Structures are given as structure tokens and as C-alpha cells.
Coordinates of C-alpha atoms in Angstrom, one line a residue:
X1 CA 112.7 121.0 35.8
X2 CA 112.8 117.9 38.2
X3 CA 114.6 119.6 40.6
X4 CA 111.9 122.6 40.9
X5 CA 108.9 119.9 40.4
X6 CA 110.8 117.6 43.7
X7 CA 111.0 121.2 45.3
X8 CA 107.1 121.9 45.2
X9 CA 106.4 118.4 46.3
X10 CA 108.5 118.9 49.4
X11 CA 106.7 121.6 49.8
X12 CA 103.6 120.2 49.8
X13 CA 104.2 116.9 51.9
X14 CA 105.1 118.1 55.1
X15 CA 101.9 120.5 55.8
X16 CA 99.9 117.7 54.3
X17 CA 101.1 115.6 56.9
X18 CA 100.9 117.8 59.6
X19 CA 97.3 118.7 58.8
X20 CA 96.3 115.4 58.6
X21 CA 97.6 114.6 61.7
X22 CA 96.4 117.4 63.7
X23 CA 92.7 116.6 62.1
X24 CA 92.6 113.1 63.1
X25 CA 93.4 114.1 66.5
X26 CA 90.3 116.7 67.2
X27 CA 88.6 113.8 65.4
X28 CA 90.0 111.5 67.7
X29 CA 89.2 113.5 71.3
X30 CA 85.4 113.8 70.0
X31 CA 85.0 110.3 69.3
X32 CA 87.4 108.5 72.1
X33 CA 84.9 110.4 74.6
X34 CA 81.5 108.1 73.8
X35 CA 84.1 105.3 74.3
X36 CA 85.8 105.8 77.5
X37 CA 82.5 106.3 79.1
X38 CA 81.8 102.4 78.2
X39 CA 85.7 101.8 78.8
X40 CA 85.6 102.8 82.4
X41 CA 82.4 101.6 83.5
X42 CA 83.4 98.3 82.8
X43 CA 86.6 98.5 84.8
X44 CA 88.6 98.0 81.2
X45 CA 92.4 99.1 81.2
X46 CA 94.0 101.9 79.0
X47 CA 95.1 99.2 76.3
X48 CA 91.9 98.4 75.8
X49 CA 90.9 101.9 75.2
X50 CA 93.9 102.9 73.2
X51 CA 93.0 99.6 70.7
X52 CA 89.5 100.8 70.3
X53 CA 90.8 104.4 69.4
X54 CA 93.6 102.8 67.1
X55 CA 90.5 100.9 65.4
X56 CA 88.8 104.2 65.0
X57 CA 91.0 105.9 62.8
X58 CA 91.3 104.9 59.5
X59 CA 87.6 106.3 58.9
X60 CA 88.4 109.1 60.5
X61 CA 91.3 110.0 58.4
X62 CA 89.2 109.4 55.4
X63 CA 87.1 111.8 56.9
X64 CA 89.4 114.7 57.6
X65 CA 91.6 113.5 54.9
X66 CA 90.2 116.4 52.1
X67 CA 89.4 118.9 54.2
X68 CA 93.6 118.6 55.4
X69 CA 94.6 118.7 51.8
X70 CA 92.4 121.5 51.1
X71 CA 93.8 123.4 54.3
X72 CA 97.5 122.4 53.5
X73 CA 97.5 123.1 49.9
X74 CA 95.6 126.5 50.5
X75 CA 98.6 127.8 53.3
X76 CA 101.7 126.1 51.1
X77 CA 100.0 128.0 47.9
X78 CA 100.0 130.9 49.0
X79 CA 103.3 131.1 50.4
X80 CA 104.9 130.0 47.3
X81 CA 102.9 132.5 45.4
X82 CA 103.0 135.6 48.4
X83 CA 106.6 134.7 48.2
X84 CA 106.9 134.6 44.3
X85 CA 107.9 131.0 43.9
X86 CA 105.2 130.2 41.3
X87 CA 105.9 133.8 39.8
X88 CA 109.5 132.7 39.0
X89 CA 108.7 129.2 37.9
X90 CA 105.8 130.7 35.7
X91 CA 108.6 133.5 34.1
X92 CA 111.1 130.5 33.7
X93 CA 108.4 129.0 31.0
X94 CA 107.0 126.2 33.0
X95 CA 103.4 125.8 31.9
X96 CA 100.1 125.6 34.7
X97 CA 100.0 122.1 34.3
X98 CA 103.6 121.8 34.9
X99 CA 103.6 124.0 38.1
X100 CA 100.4 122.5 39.2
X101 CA 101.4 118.7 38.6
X102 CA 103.1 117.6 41.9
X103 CA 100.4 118.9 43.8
X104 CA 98.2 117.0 42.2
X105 CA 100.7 114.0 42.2
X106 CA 100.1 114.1 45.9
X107 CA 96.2 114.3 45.9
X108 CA 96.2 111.3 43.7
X109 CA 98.8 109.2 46.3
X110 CA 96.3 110.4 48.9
X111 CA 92.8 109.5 46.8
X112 CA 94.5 106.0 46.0
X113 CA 95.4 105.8 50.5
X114 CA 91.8 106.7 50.6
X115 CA 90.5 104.2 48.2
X116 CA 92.6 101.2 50.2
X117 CA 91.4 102.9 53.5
X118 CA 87.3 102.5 52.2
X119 CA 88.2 98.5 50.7
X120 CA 89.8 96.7 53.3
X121 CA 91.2 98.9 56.0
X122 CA 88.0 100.1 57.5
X123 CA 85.9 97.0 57.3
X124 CA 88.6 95.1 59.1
X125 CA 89.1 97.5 61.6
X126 CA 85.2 98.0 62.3
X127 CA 84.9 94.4 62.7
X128 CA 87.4 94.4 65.0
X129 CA 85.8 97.3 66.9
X130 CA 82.5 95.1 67.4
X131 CA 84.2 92.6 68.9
X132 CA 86.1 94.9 71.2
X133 CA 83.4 96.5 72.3
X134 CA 81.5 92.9 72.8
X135 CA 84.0 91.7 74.9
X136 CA 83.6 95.2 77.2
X137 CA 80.1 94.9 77.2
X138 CA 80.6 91.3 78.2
X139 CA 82.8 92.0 80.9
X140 CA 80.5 95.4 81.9
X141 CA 79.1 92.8 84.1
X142 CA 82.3 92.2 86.5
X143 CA 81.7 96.2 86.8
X144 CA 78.4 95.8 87.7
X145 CA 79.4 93.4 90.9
X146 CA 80.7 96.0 93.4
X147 CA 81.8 95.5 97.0
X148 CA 79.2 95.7 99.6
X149 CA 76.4 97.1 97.4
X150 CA 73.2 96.1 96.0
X151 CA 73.4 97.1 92.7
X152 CA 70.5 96.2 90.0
X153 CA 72.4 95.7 86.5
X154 CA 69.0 94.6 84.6
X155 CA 65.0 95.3 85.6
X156 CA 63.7 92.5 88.2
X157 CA 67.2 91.8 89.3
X158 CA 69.5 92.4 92.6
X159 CA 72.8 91.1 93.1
X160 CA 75.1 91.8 96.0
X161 CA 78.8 91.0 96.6
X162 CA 80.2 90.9 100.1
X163 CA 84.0 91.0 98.9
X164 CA 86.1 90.6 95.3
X165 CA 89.5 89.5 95.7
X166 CA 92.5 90.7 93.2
X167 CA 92.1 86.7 90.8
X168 CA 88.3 87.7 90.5
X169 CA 87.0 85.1 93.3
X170 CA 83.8 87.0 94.5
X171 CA 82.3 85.9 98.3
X172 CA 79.0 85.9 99.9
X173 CA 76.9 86.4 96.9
X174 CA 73.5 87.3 96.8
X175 CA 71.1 87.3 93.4
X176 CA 67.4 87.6 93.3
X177 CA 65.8 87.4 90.3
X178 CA 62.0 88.6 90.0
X179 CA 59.7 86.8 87.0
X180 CA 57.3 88.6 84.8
X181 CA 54.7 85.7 86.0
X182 CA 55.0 87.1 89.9
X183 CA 57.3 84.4 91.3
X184 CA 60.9 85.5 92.1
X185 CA 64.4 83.0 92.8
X186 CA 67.3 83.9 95.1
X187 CA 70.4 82.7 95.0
X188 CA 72.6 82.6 97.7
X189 CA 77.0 81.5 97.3
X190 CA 79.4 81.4 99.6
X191 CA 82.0 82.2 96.3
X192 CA 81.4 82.6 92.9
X193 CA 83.1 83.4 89.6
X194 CA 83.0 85.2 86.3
X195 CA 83.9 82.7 83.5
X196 CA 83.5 82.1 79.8
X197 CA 81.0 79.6 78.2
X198 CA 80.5 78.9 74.5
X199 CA 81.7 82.6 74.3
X200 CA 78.6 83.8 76.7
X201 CA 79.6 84.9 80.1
X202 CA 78.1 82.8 83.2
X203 CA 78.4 83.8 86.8
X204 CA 79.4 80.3 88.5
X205 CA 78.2 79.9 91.7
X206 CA 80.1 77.4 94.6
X207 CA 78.7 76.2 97.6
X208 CA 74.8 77.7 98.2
X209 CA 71.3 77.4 97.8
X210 CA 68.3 78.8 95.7
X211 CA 64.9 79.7 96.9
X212 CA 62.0 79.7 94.5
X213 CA 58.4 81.2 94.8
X214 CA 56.7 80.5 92.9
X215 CA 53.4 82.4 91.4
X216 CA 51.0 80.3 93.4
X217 CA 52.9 81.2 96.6
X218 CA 54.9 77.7 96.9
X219 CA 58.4 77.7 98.2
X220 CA 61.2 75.1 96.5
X221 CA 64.6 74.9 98.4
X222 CA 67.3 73.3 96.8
X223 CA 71.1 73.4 97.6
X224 CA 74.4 73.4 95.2
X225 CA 78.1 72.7 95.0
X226 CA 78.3 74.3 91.9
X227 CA 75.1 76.3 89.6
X228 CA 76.4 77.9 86.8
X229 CA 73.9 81.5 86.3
X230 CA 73.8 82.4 82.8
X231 CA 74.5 85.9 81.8
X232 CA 73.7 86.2 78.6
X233 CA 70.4 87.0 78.8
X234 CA 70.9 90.4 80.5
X235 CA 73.5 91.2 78.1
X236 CA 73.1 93.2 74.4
X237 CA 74.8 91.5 71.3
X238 CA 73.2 92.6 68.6
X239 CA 76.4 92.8 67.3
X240 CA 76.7 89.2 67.1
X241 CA 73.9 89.1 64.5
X242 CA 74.6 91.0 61.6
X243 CA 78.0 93.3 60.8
X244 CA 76.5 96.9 59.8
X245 CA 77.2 98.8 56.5
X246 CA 80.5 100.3 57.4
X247 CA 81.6 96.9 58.7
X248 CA 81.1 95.6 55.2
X249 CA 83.6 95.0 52.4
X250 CA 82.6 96.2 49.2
X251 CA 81.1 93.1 47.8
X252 CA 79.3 92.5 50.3
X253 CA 78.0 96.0 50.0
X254 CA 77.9 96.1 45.9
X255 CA 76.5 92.3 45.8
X256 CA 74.4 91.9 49.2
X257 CA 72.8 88.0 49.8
X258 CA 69.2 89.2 48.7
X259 CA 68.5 85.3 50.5
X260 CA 68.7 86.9 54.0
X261 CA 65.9 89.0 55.1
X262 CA 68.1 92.0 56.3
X263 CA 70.0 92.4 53.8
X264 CA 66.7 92.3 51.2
X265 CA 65.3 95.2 53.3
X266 CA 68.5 96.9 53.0
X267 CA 69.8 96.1 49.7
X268 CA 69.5 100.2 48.4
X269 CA 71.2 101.2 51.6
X270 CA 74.1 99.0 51.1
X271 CA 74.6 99.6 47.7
X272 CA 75.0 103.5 48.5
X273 CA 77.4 102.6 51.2
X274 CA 79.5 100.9 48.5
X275 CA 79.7 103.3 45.8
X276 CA 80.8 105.8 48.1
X277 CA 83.7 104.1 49.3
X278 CA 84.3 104.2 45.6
X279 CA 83.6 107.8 45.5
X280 CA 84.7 109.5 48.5
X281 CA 88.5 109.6 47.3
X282 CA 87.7 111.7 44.4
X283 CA 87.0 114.2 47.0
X284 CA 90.7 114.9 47.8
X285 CA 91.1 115.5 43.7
X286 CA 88.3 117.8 44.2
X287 CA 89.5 119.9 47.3
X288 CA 93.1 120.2 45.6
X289 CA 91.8 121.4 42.8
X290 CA 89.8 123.9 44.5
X291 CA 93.1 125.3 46.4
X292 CA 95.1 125.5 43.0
X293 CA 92.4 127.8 42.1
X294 CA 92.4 129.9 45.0
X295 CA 95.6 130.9 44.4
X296 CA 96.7 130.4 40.5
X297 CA 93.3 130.9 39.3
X298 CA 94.2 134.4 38.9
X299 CA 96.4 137.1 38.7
X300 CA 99.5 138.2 41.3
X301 CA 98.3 140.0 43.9
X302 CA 100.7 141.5 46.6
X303 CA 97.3 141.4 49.2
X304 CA 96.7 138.1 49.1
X305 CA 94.1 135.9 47.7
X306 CA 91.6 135.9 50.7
X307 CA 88.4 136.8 49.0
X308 CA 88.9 133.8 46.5
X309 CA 89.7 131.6 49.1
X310 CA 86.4 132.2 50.6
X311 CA 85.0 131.3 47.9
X312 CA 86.6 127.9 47.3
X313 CA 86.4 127.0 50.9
X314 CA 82.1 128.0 50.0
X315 CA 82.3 125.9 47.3
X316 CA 84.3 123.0 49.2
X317 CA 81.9 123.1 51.9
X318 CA 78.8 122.6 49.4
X319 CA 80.2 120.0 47.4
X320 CA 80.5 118.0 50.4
X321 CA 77.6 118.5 51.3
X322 CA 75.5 117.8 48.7
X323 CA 78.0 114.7 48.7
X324 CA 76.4 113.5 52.0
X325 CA 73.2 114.5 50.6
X326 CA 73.2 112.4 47.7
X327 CA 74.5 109.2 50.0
X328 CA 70.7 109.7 51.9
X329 CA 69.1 110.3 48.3
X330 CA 70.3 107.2 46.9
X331 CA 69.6 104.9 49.8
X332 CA 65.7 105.8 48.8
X333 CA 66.2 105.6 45.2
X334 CA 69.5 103.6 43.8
X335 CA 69.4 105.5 40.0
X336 CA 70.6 107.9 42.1
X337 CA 73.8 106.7 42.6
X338 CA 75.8 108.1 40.0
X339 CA 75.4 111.5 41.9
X340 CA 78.4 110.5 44.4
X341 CA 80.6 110.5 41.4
X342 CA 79.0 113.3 39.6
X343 CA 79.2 116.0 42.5
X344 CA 83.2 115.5 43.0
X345 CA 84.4 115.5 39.4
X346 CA 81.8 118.4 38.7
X347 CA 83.6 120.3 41.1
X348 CA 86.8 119.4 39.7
X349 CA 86.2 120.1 36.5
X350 CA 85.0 123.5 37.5
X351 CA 88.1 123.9 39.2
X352 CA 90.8 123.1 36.4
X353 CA 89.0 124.8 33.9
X354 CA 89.0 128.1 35.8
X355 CA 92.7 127.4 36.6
X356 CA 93.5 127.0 33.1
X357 CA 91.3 129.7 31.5
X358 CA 93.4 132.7 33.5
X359 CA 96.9 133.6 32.0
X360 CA 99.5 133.2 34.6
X361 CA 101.7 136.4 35.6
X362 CA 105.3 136.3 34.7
X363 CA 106.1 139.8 36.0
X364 CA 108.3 139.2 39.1
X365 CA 110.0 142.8 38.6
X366 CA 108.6 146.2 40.9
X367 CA 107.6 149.0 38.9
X368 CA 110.4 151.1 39.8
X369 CA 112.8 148.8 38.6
X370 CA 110.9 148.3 35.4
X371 CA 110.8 151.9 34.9
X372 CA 114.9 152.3 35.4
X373 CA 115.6 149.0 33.4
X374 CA 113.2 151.5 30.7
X375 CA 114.9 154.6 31.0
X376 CA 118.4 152.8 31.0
X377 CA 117.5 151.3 27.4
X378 CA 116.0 154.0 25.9
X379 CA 120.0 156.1 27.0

């Protein structure tokens, strides 16, 4: 019985696999795209796109995670049974439970990769992501200095660049800087550089002058060896403040600092982001039970199983949905919480008690033969 029981399992791991895989590809194509746009305009290299996308995709194989056990299981199923696999195993006296077991031996490996995924692996590699895509954003503004063109990389300011050599030593700079009062300051450089200050980019400037109107129409002049022009200020970094919900671990999420106004205001929403990274790995239980029933919830049938796996792909598609549905719900109301638990294992429950309640066929013989092993016996 081990030997058939490692059989299945083999049977199951490899498409599995393969499903995941190709899933957190697509997944991967769709997403990549809102990231190389920022990649390449700020002149970054393919390392630092591929380490975004590597920090990308441990959500997104939580994401496609059931629906590829749900497709996998569905296709390896129903070759087993189209083939008479399960038929045989089910005439050798195996029970359901025993023919069923290693396929749900790898849903549970997968729910408990799932659960590690939602605890530590995504909130590290989110957190990692916001500074990535800081440091981008920081150095969007070496992208925003191009050779011989005025180029205006915030409202009320010019800068122009005569020339940008390959170690980053920019000549014959020119920045002017209008003021919300009216007055307006130019800066003038014979070279300047991009450097790093208390981790806040600043443009130092070597060798000019500045020129400052002011609103009353007075003129100060004023010459430098060396200005440093602060960055920051034109830069986003929200970032920097606060780490969002999926950048959370789960006590931070479960047991939020109700001392810091943002997390107070968002106290429901965190909570619902933490209990369904406890629940979202039942929904790989959920979709391997639905594809168990597909194809041994009922009898043998030589054309195939499609109409009921329509109907389990339906009622997949639902129970995820009404999953999502009941994140939203319970960000406005947190009794609502145990519904993330209660939509999965409903399903499930569904699932193995439909599987269960239909006797499994043990006929593997054609009726011609059963008819001549008949007439044979009664000679």
C-alpha cells in the first residue's frame, strides 16, 4: 500500500510544480511591467529590476498557489481515473480516504509553505521592496539631469546639464528655482555631483554663483566653492514613514501600537490583514478538496468528468471570492473576522462530505468480458 500511496504522490508533485511555476510567471509579467517603467526611467540596471521581481514573488505564489493545486490536481485526477488507476486501487480494497490521502498530504505541505510565506517571508521581502524602490526613486533624480536639455523634474524648477561624464561628474549646471512668494534663485556650477547625505540625496555644487530675487524686486549675488542643493524636498518618501499592512509581520498586524495615530485609525484594517495570513492557506485545503470531488465524487465514467468540474471550478471561484469579500467586510466591522476561516473550511467540508457520501466503482472489467467470464461459469 506504500508503494501505490508514493505512486500517487509522484503523481501529483510534478504538475503541482509545474503549475505553480507557470502561474507565478503570468503573475510575474503583469506585475514586473508597473516596475520597469520606474526601473528605466531612473536609468537603473537589470539587477536592480530582477531583485525587485525576486522580492515580488512570494505573494504572488501565495496568490496563484490554490488556484495551481486546484488545476494540477484536477488534470492528474482525471488521468488516473480516465486511465483506471483509482478504479484498480479502489477494486484492490483501498478505502477513499486511503486513495485520497497523499493528495491531501501535498495540499497540507503546501498550506503549511503558505502559512511561512504569509508570517515572515512576505513582510521581509515587502520591506525590502520599499527600500528598493526608495533607493530608485532616490536616484530618479540622476535620470532627471539629461545632456543638453532643460528638463523640469518638480513644478517651479529648471535644471539644465551641459555634459555627464561616465564617474557621474556633471558640468555647466544650471538650476532655477521659482518661490511660491514671487521671488525665484538660480544657480549656476561649473561641475557638480550627486551624493548621499544622512540618506537624502543632495546635488553638490563646485565652483559658481547664485542669484536671488527677491519678491520686492531686490537682487543678492553671491559666489561658492562648494553649495550643497538639497534634494529631498522634491522627492516622495512616504515610504519612510510608516511600513503598509502587507509590509507587516503578524503581530504587528494582530497587536497594532493603538499609541500611534495611524495605526489607531487603522487598527480594524490591520487586524483583517492578519487573520488572513492565517486563513488564506486553508484555501489550498479547500481547492484540493474541491478537485477530489470533481473526479471521485462520483461514479466511473468513460466521458469524462467535465460537467462536474465546472461545477467545482464555480464553486472554487465563489469561495474565493466571497474570501476577498469578507477581508473588505471585516476591515469595517472586526466581529466579522471569523468569516475568512468560515468560508474555506465550509467549502471543504462540503467537499469531503460529498466525496465520501458516493460509493466508489470497483468495476474495471468491459461488459463483454463480464458477459463471457458469465457464460464461461455458468458451462
Amino acid at each position: 500500500m506504500r508503494l501505490i500511496d508514493r505512486y500517487l504522490l509522484r503523481q501529483l508533485v510534478a504538475p503541482t510544480l509545474w503549475a505553480v511555476a507557470a502561474a507565478t510567471g503570468l503573475a510575474l509579467l503583469s506585475t514586473s511591467l508597473t516596475q520597469l517603467d520606474l526601473i528605466v526611467a531612473g536609468g537603473q540596471n537589470a539587477l536592480v529590476f530582477l531583485k525587485a521581481t525576486a522580492l515580488a514573488m512570494p505573494q504572488l505564489i501565495n496568490m496563484v498557489l490554490p488556484v495551481s493545486v486546484f488545476v494540477a490536481a484536477l488534470v492528474t485526477l482525471n488521468r488516473l481515473q480516465t486511465d483506471q488507476e483509482l478504479v484498480v486501487c479502489f477494486a484492490g480494497g483501498m478505502s477513499r480516504w486511503r486513495v485520497i490521502a497523499p493528495a491531501f498530504r501535498l495540499a497540507s505541505v503546501l498550506a503549511l509553505v503558505s502559512l511561512v510565506i504569509n508570517l515572515w517571508v512576505q513582510p521581509a521581502s515587502h520591506r525590502a521592496m520599499r527600500e528598493v524602490l526608495f533607493e530608485v526613486r532616490t536616484n530618479l533624480v540622476s535620470a532627471l539631469i539629461r545632456e543638453g536639455e532643460f528638463t523640469q523634474p518638480a513644478p517651479g524648477l529648471t535644471v539644465y546639464a551641459q555634459s555627464v561624464d561616465r564617474n557621474g561628474q556633471i558640468r555647466n549646471l544650471f538650476i532655477h528655482r521659482a518661490k511660491d512668494d514671487g521671488g525665484a534663485t538660480t544657480y549656476t556650477a561649473d561641475t557638480g555631483r550627486l551624493v548621499m547625505k544622512d540618506g537624502a540625496p543632495v546635488l553638490r555644487l563646485f565652483r559658481g554663483s547664485t542669484q536671488e530675487l527677491s519678491p520686492d524686486g531686490v537682487l543678492n549675488y553671491l559666489t561658492f566653492d562648494d553649495y550643497p542643493f538639497e534634494l529631498a524636498q522634491f522627492i516622495r518618501s512616504e515610504e519612510r514613514v510608516h511600513y503598509k499592512p502587507s509590509d507587516r509581520y503578524l503581530h504587528e498586524l494582530l497587536f497594532a501600537d493603538l499609541t500611534q495615530d495611524w495605526e489607531k485609525r487603522n487598527a480594524r484594517k490591520l487586524l483583517a490583514e492578519g487573520h488572513s495570513r492565517l486563513a488564506t492557506p486553508l484555501y489550498t485545503l479547500t481547492f484540493m478538496g474541491l478537485a477530489v470531488w470533481a473526479i471521485i465524487g462520483g461514479a466511473f465514467s468513460r466521458l469524462g468528468y467535465g460537467r462536474r468540474i465546472a461545477i467545482a471550478g464555480g464553486i472554487a471561484a465563489v469561495t474565493r471570492i466571497l474570501g476577498f469579500i469578507s477581508v473588505s467586510a471585516a476591515e469595517s466591522d472586526a466581529s466579522l473576522n471569523f468569516l475568512q476561516y468560515f468560508i474555506p473550511l465550509a467549502a471543504l467540508a462540503w467537499a469531503l462530505r460529498a466525496v465520501f457520501r458516493n460509493r466508489p466503482s470497483r468495476a474495471i472489467a468491459p461488459r463483454r468480458f463480464r458477459a463471457r467470464a458469465g457464460a464461461g461459469a455458468s458451462a
